[in-house]
Short mmCIF file of C-alpha atoms (C1' of nucleotides) in Angstrom, two decimals:
data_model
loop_
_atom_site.label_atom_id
_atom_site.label_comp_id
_atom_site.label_asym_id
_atom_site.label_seq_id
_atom_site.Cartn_x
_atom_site.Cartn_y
_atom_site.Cartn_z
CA UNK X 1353 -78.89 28.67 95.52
CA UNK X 1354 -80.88 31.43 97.34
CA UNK X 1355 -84.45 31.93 97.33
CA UNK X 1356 -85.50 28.52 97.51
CA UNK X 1357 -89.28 29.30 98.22
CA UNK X 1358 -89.25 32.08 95.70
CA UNK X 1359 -87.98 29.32 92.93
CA UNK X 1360 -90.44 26.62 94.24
CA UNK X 1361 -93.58 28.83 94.33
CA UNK X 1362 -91.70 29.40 90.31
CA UNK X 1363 -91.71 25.92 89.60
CA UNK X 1364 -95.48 25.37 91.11
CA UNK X 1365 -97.14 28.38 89.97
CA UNK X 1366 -96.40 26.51 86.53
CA UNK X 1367 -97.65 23.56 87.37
CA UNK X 1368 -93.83 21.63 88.15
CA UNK X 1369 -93.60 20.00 91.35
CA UNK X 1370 -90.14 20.71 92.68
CA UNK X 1371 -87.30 18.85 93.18
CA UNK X 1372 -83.68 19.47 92.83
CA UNK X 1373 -82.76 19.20 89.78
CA UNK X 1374 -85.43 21.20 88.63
CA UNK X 1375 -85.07 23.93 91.16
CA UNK X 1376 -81.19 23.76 90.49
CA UNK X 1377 -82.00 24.17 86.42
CA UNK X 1378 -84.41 27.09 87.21
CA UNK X 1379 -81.96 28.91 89.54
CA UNK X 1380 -79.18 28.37 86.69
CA UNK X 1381 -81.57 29.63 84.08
CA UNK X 1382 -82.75 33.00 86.33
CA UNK X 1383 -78.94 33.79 87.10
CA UNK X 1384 -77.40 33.04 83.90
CA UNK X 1385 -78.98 34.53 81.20
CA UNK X 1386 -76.85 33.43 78.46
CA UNK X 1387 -79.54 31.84 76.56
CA UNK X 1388 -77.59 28.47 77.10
CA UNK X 1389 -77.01 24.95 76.05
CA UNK X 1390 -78.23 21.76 77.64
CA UNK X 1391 -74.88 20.84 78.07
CA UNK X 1392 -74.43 24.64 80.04
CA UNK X 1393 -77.03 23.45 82.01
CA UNK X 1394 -75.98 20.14 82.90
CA UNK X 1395 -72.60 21.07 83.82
CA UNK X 1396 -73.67 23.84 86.25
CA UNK X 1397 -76.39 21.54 87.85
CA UNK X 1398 -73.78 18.43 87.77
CA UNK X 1399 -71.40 21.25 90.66
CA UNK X 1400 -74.13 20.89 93.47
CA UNK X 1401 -75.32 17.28 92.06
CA UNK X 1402 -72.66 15.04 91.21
CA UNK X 1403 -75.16 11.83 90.17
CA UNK X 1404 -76.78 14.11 87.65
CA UNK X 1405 -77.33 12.38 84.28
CA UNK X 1406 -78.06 13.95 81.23
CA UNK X 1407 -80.89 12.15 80.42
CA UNK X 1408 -82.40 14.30 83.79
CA UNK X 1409 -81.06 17.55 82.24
CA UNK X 1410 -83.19 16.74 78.56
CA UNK X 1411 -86.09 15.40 81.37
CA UNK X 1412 -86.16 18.82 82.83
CA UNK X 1413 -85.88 21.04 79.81
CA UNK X 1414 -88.55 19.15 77.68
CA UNK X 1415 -90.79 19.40 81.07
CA UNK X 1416 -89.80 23.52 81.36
CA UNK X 1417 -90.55 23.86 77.55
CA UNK X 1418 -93.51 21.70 78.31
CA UNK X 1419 -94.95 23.96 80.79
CA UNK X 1420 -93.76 27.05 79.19
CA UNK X 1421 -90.86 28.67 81.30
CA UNK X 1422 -88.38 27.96 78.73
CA UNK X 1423 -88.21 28.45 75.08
CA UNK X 1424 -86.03 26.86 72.84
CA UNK X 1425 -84.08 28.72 70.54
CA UNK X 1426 -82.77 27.31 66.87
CA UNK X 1427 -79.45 29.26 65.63
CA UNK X 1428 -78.33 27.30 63.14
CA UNK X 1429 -76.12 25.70 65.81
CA UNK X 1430 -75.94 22.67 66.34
CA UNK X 1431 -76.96 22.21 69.80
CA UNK X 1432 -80.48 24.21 71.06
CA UNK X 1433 -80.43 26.89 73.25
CA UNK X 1434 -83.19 27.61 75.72
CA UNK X 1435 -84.29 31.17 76.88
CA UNK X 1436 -85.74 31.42 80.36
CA UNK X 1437 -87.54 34.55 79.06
CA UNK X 1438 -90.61 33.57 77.35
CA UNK X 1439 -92.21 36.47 76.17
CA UNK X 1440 -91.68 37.72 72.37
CA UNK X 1441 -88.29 39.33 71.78
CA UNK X 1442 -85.91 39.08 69.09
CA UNK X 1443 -82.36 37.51 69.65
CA UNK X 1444 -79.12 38.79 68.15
CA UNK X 1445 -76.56 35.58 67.79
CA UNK X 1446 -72.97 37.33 67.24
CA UNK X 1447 -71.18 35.08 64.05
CA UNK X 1448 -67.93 35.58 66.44
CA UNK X 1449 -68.33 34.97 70.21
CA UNK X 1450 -72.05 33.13 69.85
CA UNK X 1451 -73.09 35.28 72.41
CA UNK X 1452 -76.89 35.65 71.88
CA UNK X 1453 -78.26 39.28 72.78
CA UNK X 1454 -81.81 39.77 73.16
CA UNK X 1455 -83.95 42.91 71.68
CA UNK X 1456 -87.49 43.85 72.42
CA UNK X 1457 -89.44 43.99 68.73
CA UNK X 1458 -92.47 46.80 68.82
CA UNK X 1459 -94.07 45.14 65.78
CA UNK X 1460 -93.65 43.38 62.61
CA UNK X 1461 -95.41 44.16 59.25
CA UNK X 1462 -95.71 41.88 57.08
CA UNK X 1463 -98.10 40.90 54.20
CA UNK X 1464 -101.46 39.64 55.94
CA UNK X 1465 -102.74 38.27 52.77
CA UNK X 1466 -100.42 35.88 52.62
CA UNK X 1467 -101.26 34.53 56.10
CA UNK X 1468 -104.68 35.18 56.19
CA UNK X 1469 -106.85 32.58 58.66
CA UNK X 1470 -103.90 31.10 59.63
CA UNK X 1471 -103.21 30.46 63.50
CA UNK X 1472 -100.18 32.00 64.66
CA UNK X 1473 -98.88 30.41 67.70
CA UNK X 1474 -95.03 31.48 67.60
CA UNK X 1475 -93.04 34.34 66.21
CA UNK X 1476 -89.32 34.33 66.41
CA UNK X 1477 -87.04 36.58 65.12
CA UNK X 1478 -83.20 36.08 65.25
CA UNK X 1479 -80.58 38.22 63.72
CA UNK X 1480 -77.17 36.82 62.96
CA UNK X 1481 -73.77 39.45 62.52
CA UNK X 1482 -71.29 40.95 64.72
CA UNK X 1483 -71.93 42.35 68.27
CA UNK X 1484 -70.18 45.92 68.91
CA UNK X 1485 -67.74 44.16 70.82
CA UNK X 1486 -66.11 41.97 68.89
CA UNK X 1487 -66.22 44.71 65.78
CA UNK X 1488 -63.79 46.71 68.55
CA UNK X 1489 -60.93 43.58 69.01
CA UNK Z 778 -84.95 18.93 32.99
CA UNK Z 779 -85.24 21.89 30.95
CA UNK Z 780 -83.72 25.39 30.43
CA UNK Z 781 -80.73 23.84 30.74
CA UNK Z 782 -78.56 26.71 29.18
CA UNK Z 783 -80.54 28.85 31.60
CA UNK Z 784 -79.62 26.61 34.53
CA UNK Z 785 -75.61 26.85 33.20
CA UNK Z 786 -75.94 30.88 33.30
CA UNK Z 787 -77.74 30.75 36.69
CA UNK Z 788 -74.90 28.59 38.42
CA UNK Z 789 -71.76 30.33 36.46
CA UNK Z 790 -73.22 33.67 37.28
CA UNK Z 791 -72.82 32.75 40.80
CA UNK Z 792 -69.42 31.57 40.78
CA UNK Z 793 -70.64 27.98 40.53
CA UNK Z 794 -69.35 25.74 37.96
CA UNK Z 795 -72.21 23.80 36.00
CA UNK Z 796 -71.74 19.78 36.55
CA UNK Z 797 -74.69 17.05 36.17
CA UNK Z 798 -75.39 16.85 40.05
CA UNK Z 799 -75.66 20.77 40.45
CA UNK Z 800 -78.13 21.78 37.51
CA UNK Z 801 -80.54 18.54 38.71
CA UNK Z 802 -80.74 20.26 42.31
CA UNK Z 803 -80.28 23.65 41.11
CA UNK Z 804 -83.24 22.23 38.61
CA UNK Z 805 -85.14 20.61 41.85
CA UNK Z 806 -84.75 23.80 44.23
CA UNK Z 807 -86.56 26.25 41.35
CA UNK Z 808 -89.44 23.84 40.26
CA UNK Z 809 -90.09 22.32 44.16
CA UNK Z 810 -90.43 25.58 46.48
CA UNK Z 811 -91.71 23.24 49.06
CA UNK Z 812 -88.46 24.27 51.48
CA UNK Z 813 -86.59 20.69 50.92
CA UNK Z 814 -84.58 18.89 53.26
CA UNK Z 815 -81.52 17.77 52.25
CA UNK Z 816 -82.45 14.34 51.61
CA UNK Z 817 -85.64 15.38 49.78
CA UNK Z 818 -82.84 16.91 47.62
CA UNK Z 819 -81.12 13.88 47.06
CA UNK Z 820 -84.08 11.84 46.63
CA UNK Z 821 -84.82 14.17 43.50
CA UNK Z 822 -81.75 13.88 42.02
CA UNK Z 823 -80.98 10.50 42.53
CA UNK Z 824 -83.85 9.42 40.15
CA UNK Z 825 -81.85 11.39 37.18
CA UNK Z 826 -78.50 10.46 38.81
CA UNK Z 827 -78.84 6.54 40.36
CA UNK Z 828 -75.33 6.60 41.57
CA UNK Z 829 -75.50 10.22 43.44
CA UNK Z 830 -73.74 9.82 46.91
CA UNK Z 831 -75.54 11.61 49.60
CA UNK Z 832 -72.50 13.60 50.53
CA UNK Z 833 -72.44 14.96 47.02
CA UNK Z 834 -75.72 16.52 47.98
CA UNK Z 835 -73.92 17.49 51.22
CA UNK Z 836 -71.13 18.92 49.23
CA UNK Z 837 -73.34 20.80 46.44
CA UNK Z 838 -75.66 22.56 49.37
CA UNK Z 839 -73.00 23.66 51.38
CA UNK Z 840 -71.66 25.46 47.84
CA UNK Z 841 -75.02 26.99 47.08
CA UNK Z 842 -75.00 28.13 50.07
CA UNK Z 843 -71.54 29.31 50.41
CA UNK Z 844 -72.40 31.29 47.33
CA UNK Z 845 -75.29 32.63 48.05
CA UNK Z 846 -77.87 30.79 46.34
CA UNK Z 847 -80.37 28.94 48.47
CA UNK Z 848 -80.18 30.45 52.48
CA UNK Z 849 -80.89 27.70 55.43
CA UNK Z 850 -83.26 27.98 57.77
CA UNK Z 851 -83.62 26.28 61.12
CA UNK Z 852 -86.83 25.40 62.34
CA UNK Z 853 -86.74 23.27 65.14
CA UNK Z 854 -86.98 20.00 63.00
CA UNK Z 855 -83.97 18.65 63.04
CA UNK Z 856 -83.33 18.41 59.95
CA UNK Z 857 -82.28 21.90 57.66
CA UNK Z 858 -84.49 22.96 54.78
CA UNK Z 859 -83.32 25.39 52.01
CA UNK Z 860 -85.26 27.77 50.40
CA UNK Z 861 -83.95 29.09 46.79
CA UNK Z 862 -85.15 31.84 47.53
CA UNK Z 863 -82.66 34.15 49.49
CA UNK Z 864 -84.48 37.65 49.63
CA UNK Z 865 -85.15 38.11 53.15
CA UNK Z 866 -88.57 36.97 53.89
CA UNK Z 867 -90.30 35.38 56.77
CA UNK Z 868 -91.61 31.68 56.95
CA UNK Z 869 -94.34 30.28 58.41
CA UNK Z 870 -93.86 26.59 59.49
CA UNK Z 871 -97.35 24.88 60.07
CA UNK Z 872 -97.16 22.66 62.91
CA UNK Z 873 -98.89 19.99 61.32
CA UNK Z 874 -98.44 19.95 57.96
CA UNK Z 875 -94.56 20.72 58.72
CA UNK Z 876 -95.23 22.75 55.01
CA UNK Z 877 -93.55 26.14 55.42
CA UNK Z 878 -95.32 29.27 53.66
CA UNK Z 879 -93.40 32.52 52.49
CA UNK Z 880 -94.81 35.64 53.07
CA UNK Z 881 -92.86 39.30 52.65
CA UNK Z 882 -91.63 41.38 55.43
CA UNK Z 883 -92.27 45.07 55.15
CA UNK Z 884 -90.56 46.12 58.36
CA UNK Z 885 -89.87 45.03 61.42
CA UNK Z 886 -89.89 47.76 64.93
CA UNK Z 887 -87.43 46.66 67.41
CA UNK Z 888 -85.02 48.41 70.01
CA UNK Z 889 -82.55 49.71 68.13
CA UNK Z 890 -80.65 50.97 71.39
CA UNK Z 891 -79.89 47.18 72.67
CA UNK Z 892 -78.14 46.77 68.89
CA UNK Z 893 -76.04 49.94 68.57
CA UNK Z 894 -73.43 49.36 66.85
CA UNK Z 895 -74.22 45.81 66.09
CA UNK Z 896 -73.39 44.68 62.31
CA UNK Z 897 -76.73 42.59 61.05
CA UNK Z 898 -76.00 40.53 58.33
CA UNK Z 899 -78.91 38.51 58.56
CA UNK Z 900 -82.94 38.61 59.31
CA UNK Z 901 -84.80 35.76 60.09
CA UNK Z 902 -88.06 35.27 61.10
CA UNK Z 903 -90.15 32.23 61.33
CA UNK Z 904 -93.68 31.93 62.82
CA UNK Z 905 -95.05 28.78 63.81
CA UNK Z 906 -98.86 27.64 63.79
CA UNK Z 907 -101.93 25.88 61.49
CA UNK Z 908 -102.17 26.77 58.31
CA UNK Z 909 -105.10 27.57 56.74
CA UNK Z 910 -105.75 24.04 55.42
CA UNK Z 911 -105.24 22.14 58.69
CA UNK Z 912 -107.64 24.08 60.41
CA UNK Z 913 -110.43 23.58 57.77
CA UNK Z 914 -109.79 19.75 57.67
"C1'" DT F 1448 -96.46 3.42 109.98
"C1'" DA F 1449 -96.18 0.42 106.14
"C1'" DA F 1450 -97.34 -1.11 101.69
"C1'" DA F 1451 -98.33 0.08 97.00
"C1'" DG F 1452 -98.16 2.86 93.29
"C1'" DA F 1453 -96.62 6.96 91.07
"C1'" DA F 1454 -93.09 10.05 89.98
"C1'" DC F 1455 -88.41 10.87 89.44
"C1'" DT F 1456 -83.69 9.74 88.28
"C1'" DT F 1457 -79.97 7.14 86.31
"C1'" DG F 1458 -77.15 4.73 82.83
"C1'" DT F 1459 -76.64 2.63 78.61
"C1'" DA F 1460 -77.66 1.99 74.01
"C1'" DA F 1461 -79.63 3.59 69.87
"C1'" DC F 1462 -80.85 7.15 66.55
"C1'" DC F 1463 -79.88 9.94 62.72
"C1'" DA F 1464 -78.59 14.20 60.30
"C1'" DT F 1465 -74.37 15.79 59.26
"C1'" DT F 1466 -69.33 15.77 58.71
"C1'" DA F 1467 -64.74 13.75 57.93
"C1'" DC F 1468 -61.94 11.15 55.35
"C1'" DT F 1469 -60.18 8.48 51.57
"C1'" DA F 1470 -60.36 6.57 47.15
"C1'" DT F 1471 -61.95 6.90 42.60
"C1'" DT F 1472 -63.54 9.21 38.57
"C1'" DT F 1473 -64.06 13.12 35.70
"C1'" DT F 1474 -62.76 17.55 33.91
"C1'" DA F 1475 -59.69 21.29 32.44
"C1'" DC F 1476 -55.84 22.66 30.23
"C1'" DA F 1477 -51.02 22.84 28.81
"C1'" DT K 577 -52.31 13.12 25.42
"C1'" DG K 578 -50.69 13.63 30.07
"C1'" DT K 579 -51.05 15.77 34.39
"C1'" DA K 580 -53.09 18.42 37.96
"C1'" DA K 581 -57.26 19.98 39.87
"C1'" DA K 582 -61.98 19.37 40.71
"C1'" DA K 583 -65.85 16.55 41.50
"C1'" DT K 584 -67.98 12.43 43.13
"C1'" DA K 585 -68.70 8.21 45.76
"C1'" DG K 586 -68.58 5.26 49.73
"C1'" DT K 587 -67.75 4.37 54.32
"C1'" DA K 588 -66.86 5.55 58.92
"C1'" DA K 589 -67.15 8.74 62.61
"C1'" DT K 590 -69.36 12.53 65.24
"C1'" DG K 591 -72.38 14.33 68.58
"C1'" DG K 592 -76.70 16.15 70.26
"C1'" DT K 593 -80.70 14.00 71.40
"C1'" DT K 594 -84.01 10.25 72.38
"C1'" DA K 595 -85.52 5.57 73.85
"C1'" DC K 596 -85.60 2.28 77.04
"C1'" DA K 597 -85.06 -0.39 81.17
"C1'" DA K 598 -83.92 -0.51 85.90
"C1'" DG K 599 -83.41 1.57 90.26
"C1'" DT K 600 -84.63 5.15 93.69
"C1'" DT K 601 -87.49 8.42 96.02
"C1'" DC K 602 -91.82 10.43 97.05
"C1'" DT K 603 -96.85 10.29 97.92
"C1'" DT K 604 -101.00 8.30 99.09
"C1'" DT K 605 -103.88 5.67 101.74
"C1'" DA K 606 -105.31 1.96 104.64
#
DNA sequence: TAAAGAACTTGTAACCATTACTATTTTACA
DNA sequence: TGTAAAATAGTAATGGTTACAAGTTCTTTA
């Protein structure tokens, strides 16, 4: 783990006080972009924390998605998936390796009328198929 | 229940052989567009059917949607809904109603570059919020 | 510096939608 | 009508997540 102010001044600047587990979780989530599971999460943490529980992991991400440096993604999977990248983007889950890919989205239209006065708070997009890669094996 | 020859064509048409269980939730998922769970399914059914199993219900969505009939979508609850309506379209889930509202997609802009190649199959988008009626109350 | 309270962490048990499995009933068809 | 296949029912198991209680660590303040 590297940057240890950098993450804590990450973790405060949100409103988190730091403390291991949490600065372990956030340094897992900025180096590992695989949009992962809690489980990912746990087991990484669990290398440099043996005494981890789970219940600390499901602490930590409720607290992240809390304070908004995490979103939660919901594939159709069973398990959720969190996203340390918060801002709008679409995600691409591949049917075959469930490797999620993200995509920036410009704009959506869509009929306003239909929607009109309410309070949009959230807009995911997710795309299910094949990535290019496992279309060429 | 009525239409019931028109229930039998929609089913067989589909690959789906007509029994009791399957035109009652067939029946249910084209007069309810309310985005059931599976147990509001079963709840439906069951008052035509008294000794309806839950798995049957189980059994009969995973057909529908193996066929093509009704399309899952995830939103964060944690239990599915289905929507009988599989034309790609985006929901809005109201965050405190939990109702979900359909509204029609016209396009959607995204990087095409980071999906070269890629093989969509499937579009979803959901957008979270208050509805219209939540806000006024 | 120490006591008290708050925050954090752990471990176990419970929850609950869904799935697996098996037995029974119904249907299709020769 | 008999037999195989399909459909249904009932119960148990699965597994990610949550609830809860107890223990530990940190923070505050006298």
């Amino acid at each position: 783990m590297q940057n240890i102010e950098y993450l804590k001044q990450y973790l405060i600047s949100h409103e988190i006080k730091p403390s291991t587990i949490r600065l372990n979780a956030l340094d897992y989530l900025l180096k590992n972009r695989i949009h992962p599971t809690a489980d990912d999460i746990y087991e990484a943490v669990a290398k440099n924390i043996p005494t981890l529980s789970k219940t600390s992991i499901y602490n930590t991400i409720d607290l992240f998605l809390e304070k908004g440096i995490i979103q939660a993604l919901d594939t159709g999977e069973k398990e959720h998936r969190f996203d340390i990248e918060v801002s709008t983007h679409g995600h691409f889950l591949c049917r075959n390796c469930n490797k999620i890919f993200d995509f920036n989205i410009d704009s959506i239209k869509y009929d306003q009328s239909k929607l009109d006065d309410f309070l949009i708070e959230e807009r995911k997009v997710l795309f299910k198929g094949i990535c290019k890669n496992c279309q060429d094996s």
